[in-house]
mmCIF file of C-alpha atoms in Angstrom:
data_model
loop_
_atom_site.group_PDB
_atom_site.id
_atom_site.type_symbol
_atom_site.label_atom_id
_atom_site.label_comp_id
_atom_site.label_asym_id
_atom_site.label_seq_id
_atom_site.Cartn_x
_atom_site.Cartn_y
_atom_site.Cartn_z
ATOM 1 C CA ASP A 165 58.360 27.823 -35.192
ATOM 2 C CA THR A 166 56.113 29.004 -38.003
ATOM 3 C CA ALA A 167 54.652 26.080 -39.940
ATOM 4 C CA VAL A 168 53.497 27.986 -43.035
ATOM 5 C CA SER A 169 54.886 31.445 -43.606
ATOM 6 C CA GLN A 170 54.157 34.055 -46.233
ATOM 7 C CA THR A 171 55.910 37.250 -47.178
ATOM 8 C CA PRO A 172 55.016 40.005 -47.347
ATOM 9 C CA LYS A 173 52.071 40.295 -45.000
ATOM 10 C CA TYR A 174 50.898 43.482 -46.692
ATOM 11 C CA LEU A 175 51.488 44.529 -50.271
ATOM 12 C CA VAL A 176 50.308 47.803 -51.742
ATOM 13 C CA THR A 177 51.033 48.418 -55.386
ATOM 14 C CA GLN A 178 49.763 50.198 -58.458
ATOM 15 C CA MET A 179 47.859 48.814 -61.381
ATOM 16 C CA GLY A 180 50.017 47.312 -64.061
ATOM 17 C CA ASN A 181 52.851 46.298 -61.745
ATOM 18 C CA ASP A 182 54.201 42.779 -61.338
ATOM 19 C CA LYS A 183 54.523 41.348 -57.848
ATOM 20 C CA SER A 184 55.341 38.097 -56.091
ATOM 21 C CA ILE A 185 54.213 36.567 -52.829
ATOM 22 C CA LYS A 186 56.421 33.968 -51.224
ATOM 23 C CA CYS A 187 55.305 30.940 -49.258
ATOM 24 C CA GLU A 188 57.337 28.446 -47.294
ATOM 25 C CA GLN A 189 56.313 25.479 -45.169
ATOM 26 C CA ASN A 190 58.510 23.558 -42.759
ATOM 27 C CA LEU A 191 56.054 20.726 -42.156
ATOM 28 C CA GLY A 192 57.497 18.402 -44.746
ATOM 29 C CA HIS A 193 54.193 18.354 -46.593
ATOM 30 C CA ASP A 194 53.968 17.211 -50.188
ATOM 31 C CA THR A 195 51.118 19.433 -51.339
ATOM 32 C CA MET A 196 50.843 23.207 -51.283
ATOM 33 C CA TYR A 197 48.012 25.518 -52.301
ATOM 34 C CA TRP A 198 47.113 29.117 -53.008
ATOM 35 C CA TYR A 199 43.708 30.502 -52.094
ATOM 36 C CA LYS A 200 42.162 33.907 -52.674
ATOM 37 C CA GLN A 201 39.819 35.489 -50.128
ATOM 38 C CA ASP A 202 37.785 38.362 -51.474
ATOM 39 C CA SER A 203 36.284 41.303 -49.621
ATOM 40 C CA LYS A 204 33.220 39.248 -48.729
ATOM 41 C CA LYS A 205 35.416 36.629 -47.088
ATOM 42 C CA PHE A 206 34.774 34.074 -49.806
ATOM 43 C CA LEU A 207 37.681 31.623 -50.111
ATOM 44 C CA LYS A 208 38.483 30.068 -53.458
ATOM 45 C CA ILE A 209 41.231 27.708 -54.535
ATOM 46 C CA MET A 210 43.632 29.050 -57.133
ATOM 47 C CA PHE A 211 46.387 26.470 -57.475
ATOM 48 C CA SER A 212 47.846 23.448 -55.840
ATOM 49 C CA TYR A 213 51.204 21.746 -56.242
ATOM 50 C CA ASN A 214 52.010 18.168 -55.371
ATOM 51 C CA ASN A 215 55.651 17.156 -55.454
ATOM 52 C CA LYS A 216 56.423 20.166 -57.617
ATOM 53 C CA GLU A 217 53.766 19.316 -60.164
ATOM 54 C CA LEU A 218 50.715 21.446 -60.726
ATOM 55 C CA ILE A 219 47.731 19.214 -60.092
ATOM 56 C CA ILE A 220 44.931 21.735 -60.327
ATOM 57 C CA ASN A 221 44.604 25.047 -62.000
ATOM 58 C CA GLU A 222 41.255 26.749 -61.466
ATOM 59 C CA THR A 223 39.935 29.331 -63.885
ATOM 60 C CA VAL A 224 42.230 32.093 -62.787
ATOM 61 C CA PRO A 225 43.727 34.594 -65.209
ATOM 62 C CA ASN A 226 47.034 33.536 -66.681
ATOM 63 C CA ARG A 227 48.525 36.673 -65.159
ATOM 64 C CA PHE A 228 48.797 34.520 -62.045
ATOM 65 C CA SER A 229 51.521 31.905 -62.083
ATOM 66 C CA PRO A 230 52.661 29.646 -59.259
ATOM 67 C CA LYS A 231 56.322 28.796 -59.022
ATOM 68 C CA SER A 232 57.721 26.048 -56.855
ATOM 69 C CA PRO A 233 61.530 25.970 -56.592
ATOM 70 C CA ASP A 234 61.318 23.016 -54.186
ATOM 71 C CA LYS A 235 58.819 21.033 -52.143
ATOM 72 C CA ALA A 236 58.882 23.526 -49.281
ATOM 73 C CA HIS A 237 58.124 26.623 -51.345
ATOM 74 C CA LEU A 238 55.263 27.739 -53.550
ATOM 75 C CA ASN A 239 55.461 31.328 -54.689
ATOM 76 C CA LEU A 240 52.737 33.258 -56.448
ATOM 77 C CA HIS A 241 53.686 35.660 -59.195
ATOM 78 C CA ILE A 242 51.179 38.137 -60.552
ATOM 79 C CA ASN A 243 51.685 40.123 -63.738
ATOM 80 C CA SER A 244 49.935 43.341 -64.767
ATOM 81 C CA LEU A 245 48.035 43.762 -61.541
ATOM 82 C CA GLU A 246 44.425 44.933 -61.736
ATOM 83 C CA LEU A 247 42.143 46.551 -59.176
ATOM 84 C CA GLY A 248 40.137 43.328 -58.932
ATOM 85 C CA ASP A 249 43.196 41.455 -57.738
ATOM 86 C CA SER A 250 42.928 43.214 -54.387
ATOM 87 C CA ALA A 251 42.275 40.464 -51.854
ATOM 88 C CA VAL A 252 43.908 38.380 -49.170
ATOM 89 C CA TYR A 253 45.960 35.522 -50.557
ATOM 90 C CA PHE A 254 46.538 32.462 -48.426
ATOM 91 C CA CYS A 255 49.110 29.788 -48.893
ATOM 92 C CA ALA A 256 48.422 26.337 -47.409
ATOM 93 C CA SER A 257 49.992 22.914 -47.229
ATOM 94 C CA SER A 258 48.858 19.380 -46.462
ATOM 95 C CA PRO A 259 50.690 16.066 -46.057
ATOM 96 C CA ILE A 260 48.699 14.534 -48.889
ATOM 97 C CA PRO A 261 45.689 15.749 -50.842
ATOM 98 C CA SER A 262 42.400 15.343 -48.918
ATOM 99 C CA TYR A 263 44.070 15.762 -45.552
ATOM 100 C CA GLU A 264 43.664 18.904 -43.533
ATOM 101 C CA GLN A 265 45.397 21.952 -44.883
ATOM 102 C CA TYR A 266 47.428 24.285 -42.749
ATOM 103 C CA PHE A 267 47.295 27.909 -43.751
ATOM 104 C CA GLY A 268 49.793 30.712 -43.706
ATOM 105 C CA PRO A 269 48.904 34.073 -42.158
ATOM 106 C CA GLY A 270 47.772 35.550 -45.449
ATOM 107 C CA THR A 271 49.020 38.404 -47.629
ATOM 108 C CA ARG A 272 46.745 41.389 -48.033
ATOM 109 C CA LEU A 273 47.239 42.733 -51.541
ATOM 110 C CA THR A 274 45.901 46.171 -52.341
ATOM 111 C CA VAL A 275 46.056 47.414 -55.909
ATOM 112 C CA THR A 276 45.568 51.149 -56.364
ATOM 113 C CA ALA B 61 29.315 19.534 -58.665
ATOM 114 C CA GLN B 62 30.322 20.167 -55.109
ATOM 115 C CA LYS B 63 28.753 22.833 -52.953
ATOM 116 C CA VAL B 64 28.872 23.918 -49.342
ATOM 117 C CA THR B 65 26.103 26.035 -47.873
ATOM 118 C CA GLN B 66 26.308 27.948 -44.632
ATOM 119 C CA ALA B 67 22.939 29.611 -44.475
ATOM 120 C CA GLN B 68 23.689 31.592 -41.325
ATOM 121 C CA THR B 69 25.598 34.677 -42.363
ATOM 122 C CA GLU B 70 25.900 36.172 -38.898
ATOM 123 C CA ILE B 71 25.027 34.960 -35.422
ATOM 124 C CA SER B 72 25.219 36.837 -32.136
ATOM 125 C CA VAL B 73 25.013 35.156 -28.773
ATOM 126 C CA VAL B 74 25.580 36.221 -25.220
ATOM 127 C CA GLU B 75 28.564 34.717 -23.470
ATOM 128 C CA LYS B 76 27.938 31.255 -21.969
ATOM 129 C CA GLU B 77 25.142 30.483 -24.394
ATOM 130 C CA ASP B 78 25.395 27.452 -26.674
ATOM 131 C CA VAL B 79 25.411 28.049 -30.415
ATOM 132 C CA THR B 80 25.188 25.762 -33.435
ATOM 133 C CA LEU B 81 26.620 26.638 -36.817
ATOM 134 C CA ASP B 82 24.974 24.854 -39.704
ATOM 135 C CA CYS B 83 26.675 23.362 -42.743
ATOM 136 C CA VAL B 84 25.000 21.543 -45.622
ATOM 137 C CA TYR B 85 27.005 20.070 -48.447
ATOM 138 C CA GLU B 86 26.477 18.563 -51.888
ATOM 139 C CA THR B 87 28.728 16.089 -53.607
ATOM 140 C CA ARG B 88 28.469 13.208 -56.050
ATOM 141 C CA ASP B 89 31.479 11.425 -54.596
ATOM 142 C CA THR B 90 30.966 8.567 -52.182
ATOM 143 C CA THR B 91 34.286 9.371 -50.555
ATOM 144 C CA TYR B 92 34.759 12.887 -49.350
ATOM 145 C CA TYR B 93 36.064 14.886 -46.425
ATOM 146 C CA LEU B 94 34.524 17.658 -44.401
ATOM 147 C CA PHE B 95 36.321 20.341 -42.465
ATOM 148 C CA TRP B 96 35.739 23.271 -40.189
ATOM 149 C CA TYR B 97 38.071 26.225 -40.007
ATOM 150 C CA LYS B 98 38.043 29.261 -37.738
ATOM 151 C CA GLN B 99 39.122 32.722 -38.868
ATOM 152 C CA PRO B 100 39.470 35.055 -35.869
ATOM 153 C CA PRO B 101 39.654 38.836 -36.310
ATOM 154 C CA SER B 102 43.432 38.554 -36.649
ATOM 155 C CA GLY B 103 42.817 36.892 -40.014
ATOM 156 C CA GLU B 104 44.573 33.538 -39.886
ATOM 157 C CA LEU B 105 42.751 30.331 -40.771
ATOM 158 C CA VAL B 106 42.798 27.749 -38.005
ATOM 159 C CA PHE B 107 42.020 24.106 -38.688
ATOM 160 C CA LEU B 108 39.455 22.665 -36.282
ATOM 161 C CA ILE B 109 38.363 19.260 -37.539
ATOM 162 C CA ARG B 110 38.419 16.848 -40.455
ATOM 163 C CA ARG B 111 35.844 14.125 -40.927
ATOM 164 C CA ASN B 112 35.730 11.520 -43.703
ATOM 165 C CA SER B 113 32.499 10.370 -45.272
ATOM 166 C CA PHE B 114 32.713 6.897 -43.745
ATOM 167 C CA ASP B 115 32.910 8.135 -40.198
ATOM 168 C CA GLU B 116 29.591 9.433 -38.946
ATOM 169 C CA GLN B 117 30.577 9.312 -35.327
ATOM 170 C CA ASN B 118 30.060 12.606 -33.598
ATOM 171 C CA GLU B 119 33.098 14.222 -32.091
ATOM 172 C CA ILE B 120 33.603 16.338 -29.013
ATOM 173 C CA SER B 121 36.665 18.388 -28.244
ATOM 174 C CA GLY B 122 36.315 20.457 -25.120
ATOM 175 C CA ARG B 123 33.513 22.951 -25.696
ATOM 176 C CA TYR B 124 33.354 22.070 -29.402
ATOM 177 C CA SER B 125 31.271 19.279 -30.869
ATOM 178 C CA TRP B 126 30.415 18.226 -34.376
ATOM 179 C CA ASN B 127 27.374 16.372 -35.686
ATOM 180 C CA PHE B 128 27.805 14.648 -39.040
ATOM 181 C CA GLN B 129 24.665 13.259 -40.658
ATOM 182 C CA LYS B 130 24.981 11.800 -44.138
ATOM 183 C CA SER B 131 21.234 11.355 -44.424
ATOM 184 C CA THR B 132 20.767 15.111 -44.406
ATOM 185 C CA SER B 133 24.196 15.997 -45.857
ATOM 186 C CA SER B 134 24.938 18.115 -42.843
ATOM 187 C CA PHE B 135 27.989 18.688 -40.708
ATOM 188 C CA ASN B 136 26.991 21.029 -37.923
ATOM 189 C CA PHE B 137 29.253 22.592 -35.333
ATOM 190 C CA THR B 138 28.201 23.397 -31.778
ATOM 191 C CA ILE B 139 30.035 25.568 -29.304
ATOM 192 C CA THR B 140 28.962 25.028 -25.727
ATOM 193 C CA ALA B 141 29.199 27.812 -23.162
ATOM 194 C CA SER B 142 30.475 30.290 -25.719
ATOM 195 C CA GLN B 143 33.248 32.714 -24.841
ATOM 196 C CA VAL B 144 34.267 36.050 -26.276
ATOM 197 C CA VAL B 145 37.361 34.388 -27.784
ATOM 198 C CA ASP B 146 35.042 32.275 -29.918
ATOM 199 C CA SER B 147 34.109 35.374 -31.909
ATOM 200 C CA ALA B 148 35.287 34.659 -35.439
ATOM 201 C CA VAL B 149 34.186 33.652 -38.894
ATOM 202 C CA TYR B 150 33.738 29.900 -39.148
ATOM 203 C CA PHE B 151 34.060 28.102 -42.455
ATOM 204 C CA CYS B 152 32.822 24.681 -43.400
ATOM 205 C CA ALA B 153 34.658 23.048 -46.308
ATOM 206 C CA LEU B 154 34.453 19.951 -48.499
ATOM 207 C CA SER B 155 37.154 17.981 -50.263
ATOM 208 C CA GLU B 156 36.366 15.185 -52.700
ATOM 209 C CA ARG B 157 38.358 12.018 -53.194
ATOM 210 C CA THR B 158 38.240 12.296 -56.968
ATOM 211 C CA GLY B 159 39.699 15.248 -58.722
ATOM 212 C CA ALA B 160 42.162 17.578 -57.179
ATOM 213 C CA ASN B 161 41.207 17.274 -53.516
ATOM 214 C CA ASN B 162 41.200 20.994 -53.030
ATOM 215 C CA LEU B 163 38.940 22.538 -50.406
ATOM 216 C CA PHE B 164 35.602 24.013 -51.407
ATOM 217 C CA PHE B 165 34.573 26.476 -48.763
ATOM 218 C CA GLY B 166 31.185 27.686 -47.658
ATOM 219 C CA THR B 167 30.623 31.406 -47.374
ATOM 220 C CA GLY B 168 31.285 31.394 -43.646
ATOM 221 C CA THR B 169 29.293 32.277 -40.551
ATOM 222 C CA ARG B 170 30.363 35.270 -38.505
ATOM 223 C CA LEU B 171 29.881 34.506 -34.819
ATOM 224 C CA THR B 172 29.888 37.332 -32.321
ATOM 225 C CA VAL B 173 29.904 36.466 -28.649
ATOM 226 C CA ILE B 174 28.741 39.381 -26.516
ATOM 227 C CA PRO B 175 30.203 39.620 -23.033
#
């Protein structure tokens, strides 16, 4: 029983393409997040959603857009992919903000 | 502004040795939360512990223990009798009560346990 799942696990694409990463949690949590982990392992928050409302939006390019069709899903859509977007993207969820976050397995995005 | 510092980039120990991973944080909030996560070579992020700013009691869970000291803004993590399976990158993180409550991560400490 996977708590937080992401698809795909690996994504290789060319510059300029548009791609989406899907995230689903079956924990009944109210808040979901997207993080980016760069090649140096640094983890940085990108977005979070609480009850389908965006509650933070860090200084990420507007080519990145989170989409939440329901409380259990938070997808990440990326337009016009650039080389610098290559990273591992993690989805996470928590029962309420400030509680521990449970992470998905990550999606390794490689832009060529 | 919030900040988490993990000064130890990499640590190597021989199996069965004890090891302490340091974490120093900065925050202006009086209410905040501290976390440790483990990232093994397989890549997933595993939650280890959450501590709120009002609870300075140390915690022990098996071979793991955590020392929270507000006076020095530190939240250190000790592994006793280390094992090869402990080899991973360990992240300390901070979440503030005000604002968005997202996690601010340190840069991580890569622990290698040598058999």
